PDB file of C-alpha atoms in Angstrom:
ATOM      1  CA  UNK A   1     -51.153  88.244  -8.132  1.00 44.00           C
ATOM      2  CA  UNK A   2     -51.128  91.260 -10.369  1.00 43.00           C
ATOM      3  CA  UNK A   3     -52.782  93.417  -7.458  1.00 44.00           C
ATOM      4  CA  UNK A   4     -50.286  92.743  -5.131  1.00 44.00           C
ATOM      5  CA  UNK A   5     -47.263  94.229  -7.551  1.00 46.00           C
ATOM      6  CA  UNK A   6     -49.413  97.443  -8.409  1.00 53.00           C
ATOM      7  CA  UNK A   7     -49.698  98.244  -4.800  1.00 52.00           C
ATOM      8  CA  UNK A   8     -45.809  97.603  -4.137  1.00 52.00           C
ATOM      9  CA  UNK A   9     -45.703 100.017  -6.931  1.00 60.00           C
ATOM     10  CA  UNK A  10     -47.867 102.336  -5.420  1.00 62.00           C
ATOM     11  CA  UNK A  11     -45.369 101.985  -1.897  1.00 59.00           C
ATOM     12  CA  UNK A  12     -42.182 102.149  -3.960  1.00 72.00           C
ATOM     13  CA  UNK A  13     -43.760 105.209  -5.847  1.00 81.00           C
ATOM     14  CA  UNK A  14     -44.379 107.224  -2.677  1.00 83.00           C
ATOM     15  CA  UNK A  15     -40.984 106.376  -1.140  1.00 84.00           C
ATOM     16  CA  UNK A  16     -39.215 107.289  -3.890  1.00 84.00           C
ATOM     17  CA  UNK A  17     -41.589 110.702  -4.058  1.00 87.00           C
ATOM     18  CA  UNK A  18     -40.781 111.427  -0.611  1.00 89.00           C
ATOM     19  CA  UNK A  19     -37.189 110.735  -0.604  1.00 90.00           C
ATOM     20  CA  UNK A  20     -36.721 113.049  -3.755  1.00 91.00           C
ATOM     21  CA  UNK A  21     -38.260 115.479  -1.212  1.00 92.00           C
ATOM     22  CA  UNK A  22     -35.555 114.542   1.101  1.00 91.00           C
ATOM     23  CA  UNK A  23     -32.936 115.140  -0.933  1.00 93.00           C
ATOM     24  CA  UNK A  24     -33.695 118.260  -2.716  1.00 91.00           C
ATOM     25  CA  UNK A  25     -34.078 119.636   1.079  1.00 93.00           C
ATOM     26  CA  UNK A  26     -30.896 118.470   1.870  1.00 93.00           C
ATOM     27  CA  UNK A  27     -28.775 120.217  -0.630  1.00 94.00           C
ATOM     28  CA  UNK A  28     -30.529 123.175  -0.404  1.00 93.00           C
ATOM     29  CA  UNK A  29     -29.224 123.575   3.486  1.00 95.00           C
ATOM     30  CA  UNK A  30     -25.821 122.804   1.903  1.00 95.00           C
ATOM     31  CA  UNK A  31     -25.741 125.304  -0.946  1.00 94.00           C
ATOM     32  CA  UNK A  32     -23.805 128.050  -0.978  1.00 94.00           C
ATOM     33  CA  UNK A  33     -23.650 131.537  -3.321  1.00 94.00           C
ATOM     34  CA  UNK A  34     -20.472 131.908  -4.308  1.00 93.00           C
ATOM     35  CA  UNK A  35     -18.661 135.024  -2.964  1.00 93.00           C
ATOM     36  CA  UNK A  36     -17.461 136.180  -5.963  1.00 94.00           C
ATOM     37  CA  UNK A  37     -20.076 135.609  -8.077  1.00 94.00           C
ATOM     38  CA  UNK A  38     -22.396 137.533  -5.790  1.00 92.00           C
ATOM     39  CA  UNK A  39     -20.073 139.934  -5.774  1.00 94.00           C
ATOM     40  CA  UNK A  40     -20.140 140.308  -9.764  1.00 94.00           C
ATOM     41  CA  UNK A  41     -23.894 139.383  -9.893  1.00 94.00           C
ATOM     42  CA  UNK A  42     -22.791 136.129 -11.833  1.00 95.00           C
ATOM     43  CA  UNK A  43     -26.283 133.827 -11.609  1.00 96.00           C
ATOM     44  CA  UNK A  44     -27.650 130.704 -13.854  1.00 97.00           C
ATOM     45  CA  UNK A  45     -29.090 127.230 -13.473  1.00 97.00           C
ATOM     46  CA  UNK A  46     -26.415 124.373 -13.313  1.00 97.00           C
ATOM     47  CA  UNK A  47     -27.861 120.881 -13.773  1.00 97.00           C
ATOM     48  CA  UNK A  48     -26.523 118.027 -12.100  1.00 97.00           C
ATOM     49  CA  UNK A  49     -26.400 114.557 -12.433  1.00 97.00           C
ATOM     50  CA  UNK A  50     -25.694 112.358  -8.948  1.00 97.00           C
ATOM     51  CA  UNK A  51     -26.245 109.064  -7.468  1.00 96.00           C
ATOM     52  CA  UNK A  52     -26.864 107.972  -3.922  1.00 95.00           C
ATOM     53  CA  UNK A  53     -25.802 104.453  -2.750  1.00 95.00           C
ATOM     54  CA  UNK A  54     -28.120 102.705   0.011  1.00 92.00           C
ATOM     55  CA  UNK A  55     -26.086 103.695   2.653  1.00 94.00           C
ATOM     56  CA  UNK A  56     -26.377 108.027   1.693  1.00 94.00           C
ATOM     57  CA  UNK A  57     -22.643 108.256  -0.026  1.00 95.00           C
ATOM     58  CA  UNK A  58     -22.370 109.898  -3.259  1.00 95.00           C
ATOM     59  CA  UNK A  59     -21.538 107.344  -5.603  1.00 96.00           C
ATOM     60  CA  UNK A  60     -20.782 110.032  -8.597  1.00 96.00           C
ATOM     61  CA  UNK A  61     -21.992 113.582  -9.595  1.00 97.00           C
ATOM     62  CA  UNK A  62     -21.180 115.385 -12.789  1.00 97.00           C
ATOM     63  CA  UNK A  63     -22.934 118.287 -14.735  1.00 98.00           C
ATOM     64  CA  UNK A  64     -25.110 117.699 -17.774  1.00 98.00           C
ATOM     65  CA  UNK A  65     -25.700 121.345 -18.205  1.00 98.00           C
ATOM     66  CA  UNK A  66     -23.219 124.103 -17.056  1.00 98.00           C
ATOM     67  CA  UNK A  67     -24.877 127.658 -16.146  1.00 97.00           C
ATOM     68  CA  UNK A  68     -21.695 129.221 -18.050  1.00 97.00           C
ATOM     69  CA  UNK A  69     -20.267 130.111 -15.023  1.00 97.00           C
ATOM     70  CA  UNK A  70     -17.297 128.108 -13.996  1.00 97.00           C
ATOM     71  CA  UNK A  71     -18.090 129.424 -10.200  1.00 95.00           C
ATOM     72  CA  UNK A  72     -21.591 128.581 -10.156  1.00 97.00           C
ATOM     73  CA  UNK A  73     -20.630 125.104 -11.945  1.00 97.00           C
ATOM     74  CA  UNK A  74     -17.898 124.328  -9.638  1.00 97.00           C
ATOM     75  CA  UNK A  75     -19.894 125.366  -6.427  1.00 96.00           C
ATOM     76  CA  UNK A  76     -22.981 123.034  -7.259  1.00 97.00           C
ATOM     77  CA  UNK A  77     -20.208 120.238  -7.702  1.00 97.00           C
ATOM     78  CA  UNK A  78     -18.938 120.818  -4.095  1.00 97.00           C
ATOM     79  CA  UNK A  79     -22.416 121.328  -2.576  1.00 96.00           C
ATOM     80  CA  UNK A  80     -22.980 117.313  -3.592  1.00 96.00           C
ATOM     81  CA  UNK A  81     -19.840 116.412  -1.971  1.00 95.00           C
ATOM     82  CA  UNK A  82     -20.651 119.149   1.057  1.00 95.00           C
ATOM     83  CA  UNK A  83     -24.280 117.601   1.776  1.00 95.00           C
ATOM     84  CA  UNK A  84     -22.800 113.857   2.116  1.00 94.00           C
ATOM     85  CA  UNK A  85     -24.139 111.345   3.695  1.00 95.00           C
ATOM     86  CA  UNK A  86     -27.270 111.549   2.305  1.00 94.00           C
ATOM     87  CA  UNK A  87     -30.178 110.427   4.239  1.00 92.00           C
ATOM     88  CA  UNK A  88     -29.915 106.697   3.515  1.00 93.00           C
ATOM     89  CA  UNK A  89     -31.962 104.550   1.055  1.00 91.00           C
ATOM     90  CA  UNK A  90     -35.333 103.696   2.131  1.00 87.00           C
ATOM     91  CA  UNK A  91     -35.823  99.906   2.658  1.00 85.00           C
ATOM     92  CA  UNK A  92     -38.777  99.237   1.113  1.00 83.00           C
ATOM     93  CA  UNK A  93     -37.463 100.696  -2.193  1.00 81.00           C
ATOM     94  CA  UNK A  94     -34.788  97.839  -2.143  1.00 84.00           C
ATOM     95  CA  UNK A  95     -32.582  99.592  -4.327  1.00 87.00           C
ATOM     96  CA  UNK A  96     -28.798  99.464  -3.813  1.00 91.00           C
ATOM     97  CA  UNK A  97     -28.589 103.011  -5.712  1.00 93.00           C
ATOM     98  CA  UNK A  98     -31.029 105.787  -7.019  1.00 93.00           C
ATOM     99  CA  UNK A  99     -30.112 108.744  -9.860  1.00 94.00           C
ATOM    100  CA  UNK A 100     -30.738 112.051  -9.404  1.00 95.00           C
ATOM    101  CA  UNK A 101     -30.743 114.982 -12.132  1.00 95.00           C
ATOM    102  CA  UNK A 102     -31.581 118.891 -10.334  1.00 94.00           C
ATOM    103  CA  UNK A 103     -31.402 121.928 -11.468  1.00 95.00           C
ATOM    104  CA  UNK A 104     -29.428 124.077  -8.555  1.00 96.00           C
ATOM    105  CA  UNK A 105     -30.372 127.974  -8.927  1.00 95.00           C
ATOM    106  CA  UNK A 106     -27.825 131.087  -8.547  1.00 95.00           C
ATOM    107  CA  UNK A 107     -29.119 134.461  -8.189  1.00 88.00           C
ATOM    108  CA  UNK A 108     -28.055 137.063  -6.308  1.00 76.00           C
TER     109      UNK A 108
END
């Protein structure tokens, strides 16, 4: 019987691997460089803290580490909310939630 869980594992392993692909393409076609701070060459590393429900909605998002930039920190915020829905949950991961913690880049 212990086979049979390692190889789920192995399955839930991969799905998770390529939905954390999934996402982190996602937000990147949703992110945008703040005007302003391009415009003063403002740039840093926010990193953010979200979670996905089954169905792709944001279920909450904050920021564990702020770049220094209120701009930059506010902007990663609203890229979360901007990119919803998510690409849903994969099935086999039977999950009603996962957590998510990326760094989101700013330079000019």
């Amino acid at each position: 019987a212990g086979q049979g869980g390692e190889k789920e594992d192995a399955i839930g392993e991969a799905e998770l691997s390529s939905y954390s692909g999934l996402i982190a393409a996602h937000l990147r076609r949703h992110k945008r460089y703040p005007r302003e701070a391009e415009r003063k060459r403002i740039q840093g590393i926010v990193r953010i803290h979200f979670s996905v429900g089954d169905k792709g909605e944001i279920l909450g998002a904050e920021i564990v580490a702020s770049s220094g930039s209120p701009l930059l920190d506010n902007e990663a915020l609203a890229m979360v909310s901007r990119a919803q829905p998510f690409p849903p949950l994969p099935k086999k991961l039977r999950t009603e939630s996962l957590h998510f913690t990326v760094p989101v880049r700013f330079q000019p």
